[in-house]
Amino acid sequence: DAKTTQPNSMESNEEEPVHLPCNHSTISGTDYIHWYRQLPSQGPEYVIHGLTSNVNNRMASLAIAEDRKSSTLILHRATLRDAAVYYCIINMLTFGGGTRLMVKP
Amino acid sequence: DTEVTQTPKHLVMGMTNKKSLKCEQHMGHRAMYWYKQKAKKPPELMFVYSYEKLSINESVPSRFSPECPNSSLLNLHLHALQPEDSALYLCASSGAGHSGNTIYFGEGSWLTVV
């Protein structure tokens, strides 16, 4: 299974954009890249996913490198409610360590 | 309705008890999953059911026994657990057969083994 590598934690100021990176150098050609986030004492929540092209939805944008070995989750304007652990996952079989995002008011 | 419902939310059981965790979804999904999550760790996949058949067992000890009675229900039967099995157990579901399908998670069942 493809493995992912994410920074343990990141900090952002409220209302500023946040770029959360993920490396997945062993990804195969048919593997989708998923991003989920998890608030304390809750189940993971879907954020976005993609295969090759960049993707946008109401929550975030996903930028996928041309070689697909890395991707970046972009929150355009961080709010306090975005403070969570963000997981980059390949094929939903193996979660990476996740990035704990802290948002400062 | 994009909801996965798990019961009970909290369970305390002794090491000799037999109990079950239950999961239900009505989204027409044909893939269902059990994950285990220890504190401050990412979820770990335990089992995957596809079209009511067990398709993935991540070398989970036999004291955990999954069951998929129909396409909407998924159970996890627990017997002779150890204190180290205490964790959050997450159920999830998705469309089957495509790794690009969105997976929907329940809120989890908090299990404490005493």
mmCIF file of N, CA and C in Angstrom, chain B residues 2-86:
data_model
loop_
_atom_site.group_PDB
_atom_site.id
_atom_site.type_symbol
_atom_site.label_atom_id
_atom_site.label_comp_id
_atom_site.label_asym_id
_atom_site.label_seq_id
_atom_site.Cartn_x
_atom_site.Cartn_y
_atom_site.Cartn_z
ATOM 1 N N THR B 2 -26.600 11.088 4.596
ATOM 2 C CA THR B 2 -25.206 10.645 4.465
ATOM 3 C C THR B 2 -24.691 10.257 5.837
ATOM 4 N N GLU B 3 -25.463 9.424 6.516
ATOM 5 C CA GLU B 3 -25.131 9.133 7.903
ATOM 6 C C GLU B 3 -24.803 7.661 8.113
ATOM 7 N N VAL B 4 -23.753 7.445 8.894
ATOM 8 C CA VAL B 4 -23.403 6.124 9.379
ATOM 9 C C VAL B 4 -23.618 6.152 10.893
ATOM 10 N N THR B 5 -24.470 5.274 11.358
ATOM 11 C CA THR B 5 -24.854 5.273 12.769
ATOM 12 C C THR B 5 -24.199 4.109 13.492
ATOM 13 N N GLN B 6 -23.526 4.420 14.577
ATOM 14 C CA GLN B 6 -22.864 3.385 15.369
ATOM 15 C C GLN B 6 -23.454 3.334 16.774
ATOM 16 N N THR B 7 -23.666 2.110 17.256
ATOM 17 C CA THR B 7 -24.122 1.905 18.630
ATOM 18 C C THR B 7 -23.353 0.745 19.257
ATOM 19 N N PRO B 8 -23.113 0.799 20.573
ATOM 20 C CA PRO B 8 -23.332 1.961 21.435
ATOM 21 C C PRO B 8 -22.228 3.003 21.239
ATOM 22 N N LYS B 9 -22.422 4.181 21.764
ATOM 23 C CA LYS B 9 -21.372 5.199 21.696
ATOM 24 C C LYS B 9 -20.245 4.890 22.676
ATOM 25 N N HIS B 10 -20.601 4.311 23.793
ATOM 26 C CA HIS B 10 -19.611 3.949 24.807
ATOM 27 C C HIS B 10 -19.914 2.531 25.288
ATOM 28 N N LEU B 11 -18.859 1.750 25.502
ATOM 29 C CA LEU B 11 -19.019 0.381 25.993
ATOM 30 C C LEU B 11 -17.863 0.062 26.923
ATOM 31 N N VAL B 12 -18.208 -0.426 28.107
ATOM 32 C CA VAL B 12 -17.207 -0.917 29.046
ATOM 33 C C VAL B 12 -17.456 -2.399 29.207
ATOM 34 N N MET B 13 -16.442 -3.211 29.025
ATOM 35 C CA MET B 13 -16.617 -4.656 29.126
ATOM 36 C C MET B 13 -15.435 -5.294 29.827
ATOM 37 N N GLY B 14 -15.739 -6.395 30.499
ATOM 38 C CA GLY B 14 -14.695 -7.166 31.143
ATOM 39 C C GLY B 14 -14.022 -8.098 30.157
ATOM 40 N N MET B 15 -12.888 -8.621 30.546
ATOM 41 C CA MET B 15 -12.113 -9.449 29.634
ATOM 42 C C MET B 15 -12.791 -10.781 29.314
ATOM 43 N N THR B 16 -13.771 -11.180 30.115
ATOM 44 C CA THR B 16 -14.466 -12.443 29.820
ATOM 45 C C THR B 16 -15.820 -12.221 29.150
ATOM 46 N N ASN B 17 -16.186 -10.970 28.944
ATOM 47 C CA ASN B 17 -17.500 -10.676 28.368
ATOM 48 C C ASN B 17 -17.535 -10.926 26.866
ATOM 49 N N LYS B 18 -18.764 -11.070 26.362
ATOM 50 C CA LYS B 18 -19.015 -11.056 24.923
ATOM 51 C C LYS B 18 -19.948 -9.889 24.637
ATOM 52 N N LYS B 19 -19.536 -9.028 23.737
ATOM 53 C CA LYS B 19 -20.360 -7.882 23.374
ATOM 54 C C LYS B 19 -20.258 -7.664 21.871
ATOM 55 N N SER B 20 -21.096 -6.766 21.367
ATOM 56 C CA SER B 20 -21.061 -6.450 19.935
ATOM 57 C C SER B 20 -21.186 -4.953 19.707
ATOM 58 N N LEU B 21 -20.476 -4.486 18.694
ATOM 59 C CA LEU B 21 -20.650 -3.116 18.194
ATOM 60 C C LEU B 21 -21.468 -3.203 16.910
ATOM 61 N N LYS B 22 -22.363 -2.227 16.740
ATOM 62 C CA LYS B 22 -23.235 -2.264 15.574
ATOM 63 C C LYS B 22 -23.084 -0.998 14.739
ATOM 64 N N CYS B 23 -23.296 -1.167 13.446
ATOM 65 C CA CYS B 23 -23.148 -0.067 12.500
ATOM 66 C C CYS B 23 -24.228 -0.201 11.439
ATOM 67 N N GLU B 24 -24.819 0.935 11.063
ATOM 68 C CA GLU B 24 -25.907 0.917 10.087
ATOM 69 C C GLU B 24 -25.773 2.101 9.143
ATOM 70 N N GLN B 25 -26.046 1.849 7.868
ATOM 71 C CA GLN B 25 -26.088 2.938 6.887
ATOM 72 C C GLN B 25 -27.207 2.658 5.904
ATOM 73 N N HIS B 26 -27.820 3.736 5.411
ATOM 74 C CA HIS B 26 -28.927 3.611 4.456
ATOM 75 C C HIS B 26 -28.646 4.440 3.219
ATOM 76 N N MET B 27 -27.386 4.453 2.811
ATOM 77 C CA MET B 27 -27.000 5.198 1.618
ATOM 78 C C MET B 27 -26.878 4.287 0.401
ATOM 79 N N GLY B 28 -27.207 3.005 0.571
ATOM 80 C CA GLY B 28 -27.075 2.068 -0.539
ATOM 81 C C GLY B 28 -25.637 1.659 -0.814
ATOM 82 N N HIS B 29 -24.752 1.937 0.140
ATOM 83 C CA HIS B 29 -23.348 1.587 -0.048
ATOM 84 C C HIS B 29 -23.145 0.083 0.076
ATOM 85 N N ARG B 30 -22.258 -0.456 -0.757
ATOM 86 C CA ARG B 30 -22.024 -1.899 -0.730
ATOM 87 C C ARG B 30 -20.644 -2.247 -0.176
ATOM 88 N N ALA B 31 -19.917 -1.253 0.315
ATOM 89 C CA ALA B 31 -18.651 -1.500 1.008
ATOM 90 C C ALA B 31 -18.750 -0.924 2.410
ATOM 91 N N MET B 32 -18.333 -1.712 3.396
ATOM 92 C CA MET B 32 -18.366 -1.257 4.782
ATOM 93 C C MET B 32 -17.057 -1.642 5.464
ATOM 94 N N TYR B 33 -16.658 -0.811 6.417
ATOM 95 C CA TYR B 33 -15.319 -0.912 6.983
ATOM 96 C C TYR B 33 -15.368 -0.826 8.512
ATOM 97 N N TRP B 34 -14.421 -1.502 9.147
ATOM 98 C CA TRP B 34 -14.129 -1.262 10.565
ATOM 99 C C TRP B 34 -12.690 -0.764 10.671
ATOM 100 N N TYR B 35 -12.530 0.326 11.444
ATOM 101 C CA TYR B 35 -11.211 0.857 11.779
ATOM 102 C C TYR B 35 -11.094 0.898 13.296
ATOM 103 N N LYS B 36 -9.867 0.805 13.774
ATOM 104 C CA LYS B 36 -9.568 0.959 15.193
ATOM 105 C C LYS B 36 -8.666 2.177 15.351
ATOM 106 N N GLN B 37 -8.950 3.014 16.348
ATOM 107 C CA GLN B 37 -8.141 4.202 16.556
ATOM 108 C C GLN B 37 -7.768 4.337 18.022
ATOM 109 N N LYS B 38 -6.481 4.288 18.290
ATOM 110 C CA LYS B 38 -5.976 4.547 19.638
ATOM 111 C C LYS B 38 -5.766 6.055 19.794
ATOM 112 N N ALA B 39 -5.676 6.476 21.040
ATOM 113 C CA ALA B 39 -5.556 7.910 21.336
ATOM 114 C C ALA B 39 -4.345 8.521 20.629
ATOM 115 N N LYS B 40 -4.576 9.642 19.983
ATOM 116 C CA LYS B 40 -3.546 10.434 19.312
ATOM 117 C C LYS B 40 -2.834 9.685 18.176
ATOM 118 N N LYS B 41 -3.498 8.650 17.665
ATOM 119 C CA LYS B 41 -2.973 7.897 16.526
ATOM 120 C C LYS B 41 -3.984 7.937 15.381
ATOM 121 N N PRO B 42 -3.532 7.682 14.156
ATOM 122 C CA PRO B 42 -4.500 7.633 13.041
ATOM 123 C C PRO B 42 -5.314 6.356 13.091
ATOM 124 N N PRO B 43 -6.469 6.341 12.441
ATOM 125 C CA PRO B 43 -7.255 5.101 12.358
ATOM 126 C C PRO B 43 -6.479 4.012 11.618
ATOM 127 N N GLU B 44 -6.664 2.775 12.080
ATOM 128 C CA GLU B 44 -6.043 1.610 11.427
ATOM 129 C C GLU B 44 -7.151 0.722 10.887
ATOM 130 N N LEU B 45 -7.039 0.353 9.619
ATOM 131 C CA LEU B 45 -8.038 -0.497 9.008
ATOM 132 C C LEU B 45 -8.009 -1.889 9.639
ATOM 133 N N MET B 46 -9.211 -2.406 9.946
ATOM 134 C CA MET B 46 -9.316 -3.774 10.465
ATOM 135 C C MET B 46 -9.904 -4.699 9.403
ATOM 136 N N PHE B 47 -11.105 -4.366 8.953
ATOM 137 C CA PHE B 47 -11.841 -5.231 8.023
ATOM 138 C C PHE B 47 -12.521 -4.386 6.954
ATOM 139 N N VAL B 48 -12.679 -4.988 5.769
ATOM 140 C CA VAL B 48 -13.491 -4.399 4.711
ATOM 141 C C VAL B 48 -14.451 -5.461 4.211
ATOM 142 N N TYR B 49 -15.721 -5.100 4.097
ATOM 143 C CA TYR B 49 -16.724 -5.944 3.465
ATOM 144 C C TYR B 49 -17.134 -5.301 2.160
ATOM 145 N N SER B 50 -17.213 -6.117 1.110
ATOM 146 C CA SER B 50 -17.682 -5.644 -0.174
ATOM 147 C C SER B 50 -18.790 -6.577 -0.632
ATOM 148 N N TYR B 51 -19.960 -6.023 -0.889
ATOM 149 C CA TYR B 51 -21.128 -6.825 -1.252
ATOM 150 C C TYR B 51 -21.361 -7.951 -0.238
ATOM 151 N N GLU B 52 -21.307 -7.590 1.031
ATOM 152 C CA GLU B 52 -21.576 -8.465 2.168
ATOM 153 C C GLU B 52 -20.564 -9.594 2.335
ATOM 154 N N LYS B 53 -19.473 -9.525 1.599
ATOM 155 C CA LYS B 53 -18.441 -10.556 1.763
ATOM 156 C C LYS B 53 -17.157 -9.903 2.289
ATOM 157 N N LEU B 54 -16.488 -10.599 3.206
ATOM 158 C CA LEU B 54 -15.249 -10.077 3.757
ATOM 159 C C LEU B 54 -14.185 -10.061 2.672
ATOM 160 N N SER B 55 -13.669 -8.872 2.373
ATOM 161 C CA SER B 55 -12.667 -8.773 1.313
ATOM 162 C C SER B 55 -11.278 -8.456 1.854
ATOM 163 N N ILE B 56 -11.201 -7.814 2.993
ATOM 164 C CA ILE B 56 -9.909 -7.500 3.602
ATOM 165 C C ILE B 56 -9.994 -7.762 5.104
ATOM 166 N N ASN B 57 -9.028 -8.506 5.605
ATOM 167 C CA ASN B 57 -8.830 -8.701 7.040
ATOM 168 C C ASN B 57 -7.374 -8.380 7.298
ATOM 169 N N GLU B 58 -7.125 -7.272 7.982
ATOM 170 C CA GLU B 58 -5.757 -6.820 8.195
ATOM 171 C C GLU B 58 -5.108 -7.558 9.362
ATOM 172 N N SER B 59 -5.134 -8.900 9.290
ATOM 173 C CA SER B 59 -4.480 -9.739 10.320
ATOM 174 C C SER B 59 -4.967 -9.382 11.719
ATOM 175 N N VAL B 60 -6.275 -9.229 11.837
ATOM 176 C CA VAL B 60 -6.868 -8.865 13.126
ATOM 177 C C VAL B 60 -7.039 -10.127 13.974
ATOM 178 N N PRO B 61 -6.719 -10.058 15.277
ATOM 179 C CA PRO B 61 -6.884 -11.239 16.145
ATOM 180 C C PRO B 61 -8.319 -11.758 16.123
ATOM 181 N N SER B 62 -8.457 -13.064 16.320
ATOM 182 C CA SER B 62 -9.778 -13.709 16.202
ATOM 183 C C SER B 62 -10.740 -13.312 17.312
ATOM 184 N N ARG B 63 -10.263 -12.630 18.339
ATOM 185 C CA ARG B 63 -11.184 -12.157 19.375
ATOM 186 C C ARG B 63 -12.092 -11.036 18.837
ATOM 187 N N PHE B 64 -11.756 -10.519 17.659
ATOM 188 C CA PHE B 64 -12.624 -9.590 16.934
ATOM 189 C C PHE B 64 -13.244 -10.358 15.772
ATOM 190 N N SER B 65 -14.565 -10.416 15.717
ATOM 191 C CA SER B 65 -15.230 -11.193 14.678
ATOM 192 C C SER B 65 -16.254 -10.317 13.964
ATOM 193 N N PRO B 66 -16.002 -9.959 12.709
ATOM 194 C CA PRO B 66 -16.951 -9.111 11.998
ATOM 195 C C PRO B 66 -18.081 -9.942 11.396
ATOM 196 N N GLU B 67 -19.189 -9.248 11.160
ATOM 197 C CA GLU B 67 -20.341 -9.899 10.525
ATOM 198 C C GLU B 67 -21.094 -8.855 9.727
ATOM 199 N N CYS B 68 -21.516 -9.221 8.520
ATOM 200 C CA CYS B 68 -22.295 -8.303 7.699
ATOM 201 C C CYS B 68 -23.607 -8.994 7.337
ATOM 202 N N PRO B 69 -24.649 -8.855 8.170
ATOM 203 C CA PRO B 69 -25.901 -9.584 7.955
ATOM 204 C C PRO B 69 -26.625 -9.182 6.674
ATOM 205 N N ASN B 70 -26.508 -7.920 6.288
ATOM 206 C CA ASN B 70 -27.087 -7.450 5.028
ATOM 207 C C ASN B 70 -26.349 -6.197 4.585
ATOM 208 N N SER B 71 -26.773 -5.625 3.493
ATOM 209 C CA SER B 71 -26.000 -4.526 2.912
ATOM 210 C C SER B 71 -26.028 -3.255 3.742
ATOM 211 N N SER B 72 -26.918 -3.170 4.730
ATOM 212 C CA SER B 72 -27.022 -1.954 5.536
ATOM 213 C C SER B 72 -26.369 -2.077 6.905
ATOM 214 N N LEU B 73 -26.062 -3.298 7.306
ATOM 215 C CA LEU B 73 -25.613 -3.528 8.683
ATOM 216 C C LEU B 73 -24.225 -4.143 8.721
ATOM 217 N N LEU B 74 -23.469 -3.734 9.723
ATOM 218 C CA LEU B 74 -22.153 -4.314 9.968
ATOM 219 C C LEU B 74 -21.980 -4.428 11.472
ATOM 220 N N ASN B 75 -21.606 -5.608 11.925
ATOM 221 C CA ASN B 75 -21.389 -5.830 13.356
ATOM 222 C C ASN B 75 -19.931 -6.176 13.601
ATOM 223 N N LEU B 76 -19.495 -5.920 14.808
ATOM 224 C CA LEU B 76 -18.178 -6.370 15.255
ATOM 225 C C LEU B 76 -18.371 -7.054 16.595
ATOM 226 N N HIS B 77 -18.234 -8.384 16.599
ATOM 227 C CA HIS B 77 -18.420 -9.166 17.814
ATOM 228 C C HIS B 77 -17.103 -9.243 18.575
ATOM 229 N N LEU B 78 -17.205 -9.020 19.882
ATOM 230 C CA LEU B 78 -16.030 -8.909 20.731
ATOM 231 C C LEU B 78 -16.056 -9.995 21.800
ATOM 232 N N HIS B 79 -14.962 -10.693 21.957
ATOM 233 C CA HIS B 79 -14.920 -11.765 22.958
ATOM 234 C C HIS B 79 -13.500 -11.934 23.472
ATOM 235 N N ALA B 80 -13.382 -12.020 24.787
ATOM 236 C CA ALA B 80 -12.079 -12.243 25.427
ATOM 237 C C ALA B 80 -11.074 -11.174 25.049
ATOM 238 N N LEU B 81 -11.511 -9.921 25.100
ATOM 239 C CA LEU B 81 -10.616 -8.819 24.752
ATOM 240 C C LEU B 81 -9.618 -8.530 25.872
ATOM 241 N N GLN B 82 -8.588 -7.811 25.504
ATOM 242 C CA GLN B 82 -7.545 -7.404 26.439
ATOM 243 C C GLN B 82 -7.643 -5.898 26.693
ATOM 244 N N PRO B 83 -7.117 -5.425 27.790
ATOM 245 C CA PRO B 83 -7.156 -3.973 28.056
ATOM 246 C C PRO B 83 -6.552 -3.149 26.928
ATOM 247 N N GLU B 84 -5.554 -3.681 26.245
ATOM 248 C CA GLU B 84 -4.938 -2.921 25.138
ATOM 249 C C GLU B 84 -5.843 -2.796 23.925
ATOM 250 N N ASP B 85 -6.968 -3.489 23.926
ATOM 251 C CA ASP B 85 -7.958 -3.347 22.852
ATOM 252 C C ASP B 85 -8.857 -2.129 23.066
ATOM 253 N N SER B 86 -8.708 -1.482 24.196
ATOM 254 C CA SER B 86 -9.484 -0.264 24.448
ATOM 255 C C SER B 86 -9.110 0.775 23.404
#
